[in-house]
Amino acid sequence: MIKELLFNQKPDILLTKMLDKSALNQRVIASNVANIGTPGYERLGVSFDEKLSRAMRLSKKIKISDPRHIPSPDWVKEIKPEVVKIEDGYWNGINNVNIDEEMVDLAKTQLDFNSAARLMNLRFTQLRTAIRGRR
């Protein structure tokens, strides 16, 4: 009960999913860069942001007005980042990997990871402060 109350909060779940997405995105970008000279290689990406937006909209729409109603599923818990093939029409003569775009995506992924990690660190610092009773 206490574990669920402390660690099963929606912000914690979202931050965990953001860290998972960033880690998967870094692996996918590394794979794309490693295969930049491989003929016919198809660029990969991570599908997550669209699913998260959809899940957030769905969870806001369903309201329970009576305790006897069936609780709505937690759509945010259900989503996971997935690897997908990217078909953006780019062709460098060997495959569809654009190294400039990969570097931009890598920088953005690093910023996302750092932001989520800082927020998660802040959350645990607040928990530690609450448990100890002082800073």
XYZ file of N, CA and C in Angstrom:
405
model
N 0.830 -1.195 0.000
C 0.000 0.000 0.000
C 0.873 1.257 0.000
N 1.819 1.323 0.937
C 2.687 2.501 1.010
C 3.567 2.578 -0.230
N 4.049 1.418 -0.686
C 4.887 1.402 -1.891
C 4.102 1.945 -3.087
N 2.841 1.516 -3.240
C 2.017 2.016 -4.338
C 1.756 3.507 -4.192
N 1.533 3.941 -2.964
C 1.258 5.355 -2.716
C 2.474 6.221 -3.047
N 3.658 5.733 -2.712
C 4.871 6.523 -2.932
C 5.415 6.424 -4.351
N 5.372 5.225 -4.930
C 6.078 5.016 -6.186
C 5.178 4.751 -7.385
N 3.872 4.666 -7.171
C 2.988 4.378 -8.292
C 2.215 5.615 -8.716
N 2.806 6.777 -8.522
C 2.169 8.033 -8.893
C 2.358 8.268 -10.388
N 1.422 8.989 -10.977
C 1.470 9.232 -12.411
C 2.747 9.960 -12.852
N 3.226 10.990 -12.114
C 4.483 11.622 -12.562
C 5.664 10.653 -12.564
N 5.724 9.761 -11.574
C 6.807 8.776 -11.547
C 6.726 7.835 -12.735
N 5.513 7.413 -13.058
C 5.329 6.507 -14.192
C 5.720 7.217 -15.489
N 5.300 8.469 -15.632
C 5.647 9.222 -16.841
C 7.154 9.425 -16.956
N 7.803 9.770 -15.840
C 9.252 9.978 -15.886
C 9.983 8.679 -16.216
N 9.515 7.580 -15.653
C 10.117 6.284 -15.961
C 9.976 5.965 -17.444
N 8.799 6.244 -17.978
C 8.586 5.968 -19.406
C 9.436 6.903 -20.275
N 9.604 8.150 -19.840
C 10.467 9.071 -20.586
C 11.915 8.586 -20.581
N 12.386 8.081 -19.438
C 13.754 7.552 -19.373
C 13.886 6.306 -20.251
N 12.873 5.439 -20.229
C 12.889 4.251 -21.089
C 12.933 4.645 -22.564
N 12.121 5.641 -22.912
C 12.083 6.099 -24.309
C 13.437 6.674 -24.725
N 14.045 7.465 -23.852
C 15.337 8.070 -24.186
C 16.415 7.000 -24.344
N 16.406 6.004 -23.461
C 17.404 4.935 -23.558
C 17.237 4.148 -24.857
N 15.980 3.828 -25.193
C 15.732 3.099 -26.446
C 16.107 3.962 -27.652
N 15.788 5.253 -27.584
C 16.103 6.149 -28.697
C 17.613 6.249 -28.916
N 18.392 6.277 -27.829
C 19.852 6.323 -27.980
C 20.380 5.050 -28.639
N 19.818 3.906 -28.269
C 20.241 2.644 -28.909
C 19.894 2.637 -30.390
N 18.700 3.140 -30.728
C 18.268 3.164 -32.125
C 19.150 4.115 -32.937
N 19.467 5.277 -32.377
C 20.333 6.232 -33.085
C 21.721 5.628 -33.275
N 22.239 4.957 -32.263
C 23.544 4.296 -32.396
C 23.514 3.251 -33.500
N 22.413 2.519 -33.602
C 22.272 1.524 -34.664
C 22.229 2.193 -36.031
N 21.501 3.306 -36.125
C 21.425 4.022 -37.405
C 22.791 4.542 -37.831
N 23.533 5.112 -36.878
C 24.860 5.655 -37.204
C 25.819 4.518 -37.566
N 25.719 3.409 -36.852
C 26.609 2.273 -37.141
C 26.352 1.686 -38.523
N 25.124 1.819 -39.010
C 24.770 1.240 -40.307
C 24.700 2.270 -41.415
N 25.356 3.407 -41.247
C 25.247 4.462 -42.257
C 25.838 4.032 -43.604
N 26.767 3.098 -43.606
C 27.361 2.627 -44.862
C 26.798 1.317 -45.355
N 25.784 0.801 -44.678
C 25.201 -0.481 -45.056
C 24.178 -0.277 -46.176
N 24.417 -0.867 -47.353
C 23.462 -0.692 -48.456
C 22.089 -1.277 -48.104
N 21.062 -0.498 -48.377
C 19.693 -0.964 -48.173
C 19.190 -0.899 -46.740
N 20.020 -0.443 -45.813
C 19.581 -0.352 -44.417
C 18.445 0.655 -44.322
N 17.436 0.330 -43.541
C 16.309 1.250 -43.364
C 16.394 1.884 -41.991
N 16.368 3.191 -41.986
C 16.487 3.984 -40.755
C 15.375 3.627 -39.771
N 15.757 3.525 -38.476
C 14.789 3.198 -37.434
C 14.552 4.417 -36.553
N 13.431 4.426 -35.899
C 13.081 5.486 -34.962
C 12.266 4.897 -33.820
N 11.881 5.742 -32.884
C 11.100 5.301 -31.729
C 9.747 5.993 -31.755
N 8.701 5.207 -31.651
C 7.343 5.728 -31.609
C 6.884 5.754 -30.161
N 6.655 6.949 -29.629
C 6.214 7.049 -28.238
C 5.397 8.321 -27.979
N 5.873 9.464 -28.461
C 5.246 10.739 -28.131
C 3.781 10.798 -28.562
N 3.501 10.295 -29.759
C 2.124 10.286 -30.260
C 1.231 9.422 -29.372
N 1.746 8.254 -28.997
C 0.968 7.353 -28.128
C 0.726 7.993 -26.769
N 1.743 8.666 -26.233
C 1.602 9.317 -24.933
C 0.553 10.422 -24.989
N 0.572 11.228 -26.041
C -0.428 12.286 -26.186
C -1.829 11.701 -26.252
N -1.985 10.634 -27.032
C -3.293 9.984 -27.159
C -3.748 9.422 -25.810
N -2.825 8.776 -25.089
C -3.172 8.205 -23.785
C -3.561 9.288 -22.783
N -2.857 10.415 -22.824
C -3.192 11.507 -21.911
C -4.570 12.080 -22.232
N -4.894 12.209 -23.523
C -6.224 12.705 -23.899
C -7.309 11.736 -23.446
N -7.077 10.428 -23.635
C -8.070 9.428 -23.243
C -8.286 9.421 -21.737
N -7.210 9.533 -20.981
C -7.356 9.478 -19.524
C -8.039 10.734 -18.978
N -7.962 11.857 -19.712
C -8.674 13.068 -19.275
C -10.152 13.006 -19.605
N -10.515 12.289 -20.683
C -11.902 12.252 -21.126
C -12.787 11.441 -20.193
N -12.270 10.362 -19.634
C -13.093 9.454 -18.843
C -13.084 9.899 -17.392
N -14.248 10.258 -16.914
C -14.408 10.678 -15.521
C -15.344 9.692 -14.827
N -15.022 9.371 -13.604
C -15.893 8.489 -12.816
C -16.676 9.372 -11.856
N -17.995 9.361 -12.009
C -18.840 10.215 -11.171
C -19.486 9.443 -10.026
N -19.367 8.125 -10.067
C -19.971 7.301 -9.021
C -18.968 6.208 -8.651
N -18.778 5.922 -7.360
C -17.798 4.894 -6.987
C -18.176 3.498 -7.463
N -19.436 3.306 -7.875
C -19.849 1.981 -8.371
C -19.493 1.779 -9.837
N -19.025 2.824 -10.527
C -18.636 2.686 -11.928
C -17.375 1.845 -12.052
N -17.255 1.204 -13.166
C -16.042 0.437 -13.446
C -14.901 1.430 -13.666
N -13.775 1.260 -12.958
C -12.671 2.209 -13.144
C -12.100 2.127 -14.560
N -11.709 3.283 -15.073
C -11.132 3.317 -16.419
C -9.705 2.781 -16.368
N -9.282 2.138 -17.442
C -7.896 1.651 -17.464
C -6.922 2.824 -17.472
N -5.766 2.601 -16.903
C -4.739 3.642 -16.903
C -3.960 3.518 -18.209
N -4.338 4.335 -19.181
C -3.775 4.238 -20.523
C -2.286 4.540 -20.519
N -1.849 5.402 -19.622
C -0.439 5.785 -19.600
C 0.435 4.595 -19.213
N -0.050 3.757 -18.295
C 0.739 2.588 -17.890
C 0.886 1.588 -19.026
N -0.088 1.577 -19.930
C -0.116 0.578 -20.995
C 0.879 0.852 -22.117
N 1.230 2.109 -22.328
C 2.041 2.425 -23.502
C 3.519 2.136 -23.251
N 4.186 1.782 -24.322
C 5.626 1.510 -24.278
C 6.259 2.091 -25.538
N 7.493 2.563 -25.436
C 8.161 3.019 -26.656
C 8.476 1.826 -27.556
N 8.271 2.016 -28.853
C 8.497 0.936 -29.813
C 9.402 1.403 -30.942
N 10.183 0.474 -31.461
C 11.053 0.764 -32.593
C 10.240 0.619 -33.874
N 10.324 1.650 -34.728
C 9.600 1.629 -36.001
C 10.548 2.037 -37.122
N 10.211 1.632 -38.332
C 10.991 2.052 -39.497
C 10.540 3.444 -39.918
N 11.510 4.295 -40.246
C 11.221 5.662 -40.665
C 11.326 5.732 -42.181
N 10.260 6.184 -42.799
C 10.262 6.375 -44.247
C 9.939 7.829 -44.525
N 10.988 8.641 -44.617
C 10.776 10.075 -44.821
C 11.149 10.522 -46.229
N 11.479 9.603 -47.098
C 11.780 9.946 -48.480
C 13.229 10.333 -48.727
N 14.047 10.406 -47.663
C 15.457 10.763 -47.831
C 16.218 9.568 -48.372
N 17.131 9.820 -49.293
C 17.974 8.746 -49.852
C 19.354 9.327 -50.109
N 20.373 8.746 -49.470
C 21.731 9.264 -49.648
C 22.528 8.483 -50.688
N 21.854 7.615 -51.421
C 22.513 6.808 -52.443
C 22.843 5.410 -51.953
N 22.893 5.205 -50.651
C 23.186 3.892 -50.073
C 21.990 3.406 -49.258
N 21.477 4.303 -48.412
C 20.310 3.988 -47.569
C 19.627 5.305 -47.193
N 18.679 5.253 -46.233
C 17.952 6.484 -45.902
C 18.401 7.117 -44.586
N 19.646 6.837 -44.142
C 20.158 7.427 -42.899
C 20.785 8.789 -43.206
N 20.308 9.820 -42.523
C 20.840 11.174 -42.655
C 21.625 11.464 -41.378
N 22.947 11.543 -41.485
C 23.784 11.686 -40.290
C 23.508 13.000 -39.561
N 23.187 14.060 -40.293
C 22.864 15.336 -39.638
C 21.602 15.193 -38.781
N 20.614 14.534 -39.329
C 19.371 14.341 -38.581
C 19.592 13.435 -37.365
N 20.458 12.442 -37.522
C 20.763 11.545 -36.387
C 21.444 12.320 -35.254
N 22.341 13.223 -35.611
C 23.035 14.008 -34.580
C 22.078 14.956 -33.865
N 21.149 15.545 -34.606
C 20.138 16.408 -33.985
C 19.256 15.584 -33.048
N 18.828 14.405 -33.525
C 17.999 13.531 -32.682
C 18.764 13.083 -31.438
N 20.064 12.828 -31.587
C 20.875 12.412 -30.442
C 20.963 13.525 -29.396
N 21.167 14.759 -29.852
C 21.223 15.896 -28.908
C 19.873 16.079 -28.208
N 18.788 15.970 -28.959
C 17.452 16.117 -28.373
C 17.188 14.990 -27.368
N 17.590 13.791 -27.702
C 17.397 12.656 -26.800
C 18.189 12.845 -25.516
N 19.401 13.363 -25.639
C 20.224 13.613 -24.456
C 19.580 14.657 -23.548
N 19.021 15.718 -24.149
C 18.326 16.750 -23.359
C 17.093 16.168 -22.670
N 16.334 15.345 -23.402
C 15.149 14.710 -22.809
C 15.553 13.828 -21.630
N 16.617 13.045 -21.815
C 17.066 12.139 -20.756
C 17.515 12.933 -19.531
N 18.303 13.980 -19.764
C 18.787 14.791 -18.640
C 17.634 15.449 -17.888
N 16.636 15.952 -18.619
C 15.485 16.591 -17.974
C 14.712 15.580 -17.125
N 14.439 14.413 -17.690
C 13.691 13.387 -16.948
C 14.486 12.902 -15.741
N 15.798 12.739 -15.902
C 16.631 12.277 -14.782
C 16.669 13.312 -13.659
N 16.739 14.593 -14.019
C 16.734 15.646 -12.987
C 15.412 15.688 -12.244
N 14.311 15.557 -12.981
C 12.999 15.562 -12.334
C 12.833 14.340 -11.425
N 13.322 13.198 -11.874
C 13.248 11.988 -11.048
C 14.112 12.152 -9.805
N 15.293 12.743 -9.957
C 16.171 13.004 -8.812
C 15.496 13.951 -7.825
N 14.820 14.979 -8.340
C 14.102 15.915 -7.475
C 12.994 15.202 -6.715
N 12.287 14.334 -7.398
C 11.198 13.569 -6.760
C 11.748 12.718 -5.606
N 12.856 12.023 -5.830
C 13.424 11.198 -4.771
C 14.029 12.044 -3.656
N 14.551 13.203 -3.985
C 15.043 14.105 -2.944
C 13.894 14.562 -2.053
N 12.748 14.852 -2.654
C 11.571 15.241 -1.870
C 11.113 14.089 -0.974
N 11.126 12.871 -1.504
C 10.741 11.707 -0.696
C 11.710 11.522 0.473
N 13.004 11.647 0.206
C 14.018 11.491 1.237
C 13.853 12.569 2.315
N 13.567 13.801 1.875
C 13.339 14.889 2.827
C 12.103 14.618 3.675
N 11.051 14.112 3.053
C 9.829 13.816 3.800
C 10.066 12.699 4.817
N 10.863 11.698 4.457
C 11.134 10.576 5.367
C 12.024 11.030 6.526
N 13.050 11.802 6.233
C 13.974 12.251 7.282
C 13.399 13.401 8.108
N 12.532 14.193 7.497
C 11.930 15.306 8.211
C 12.716 16.593 8.132
N 13.837 16.577 7.456
C 14.619 17.795 7.279
C 15.524 17.631 6.071
N 16.139 18.713 5.645
C 17.038 18.664 4.488
C 18.435 18.301 4.880
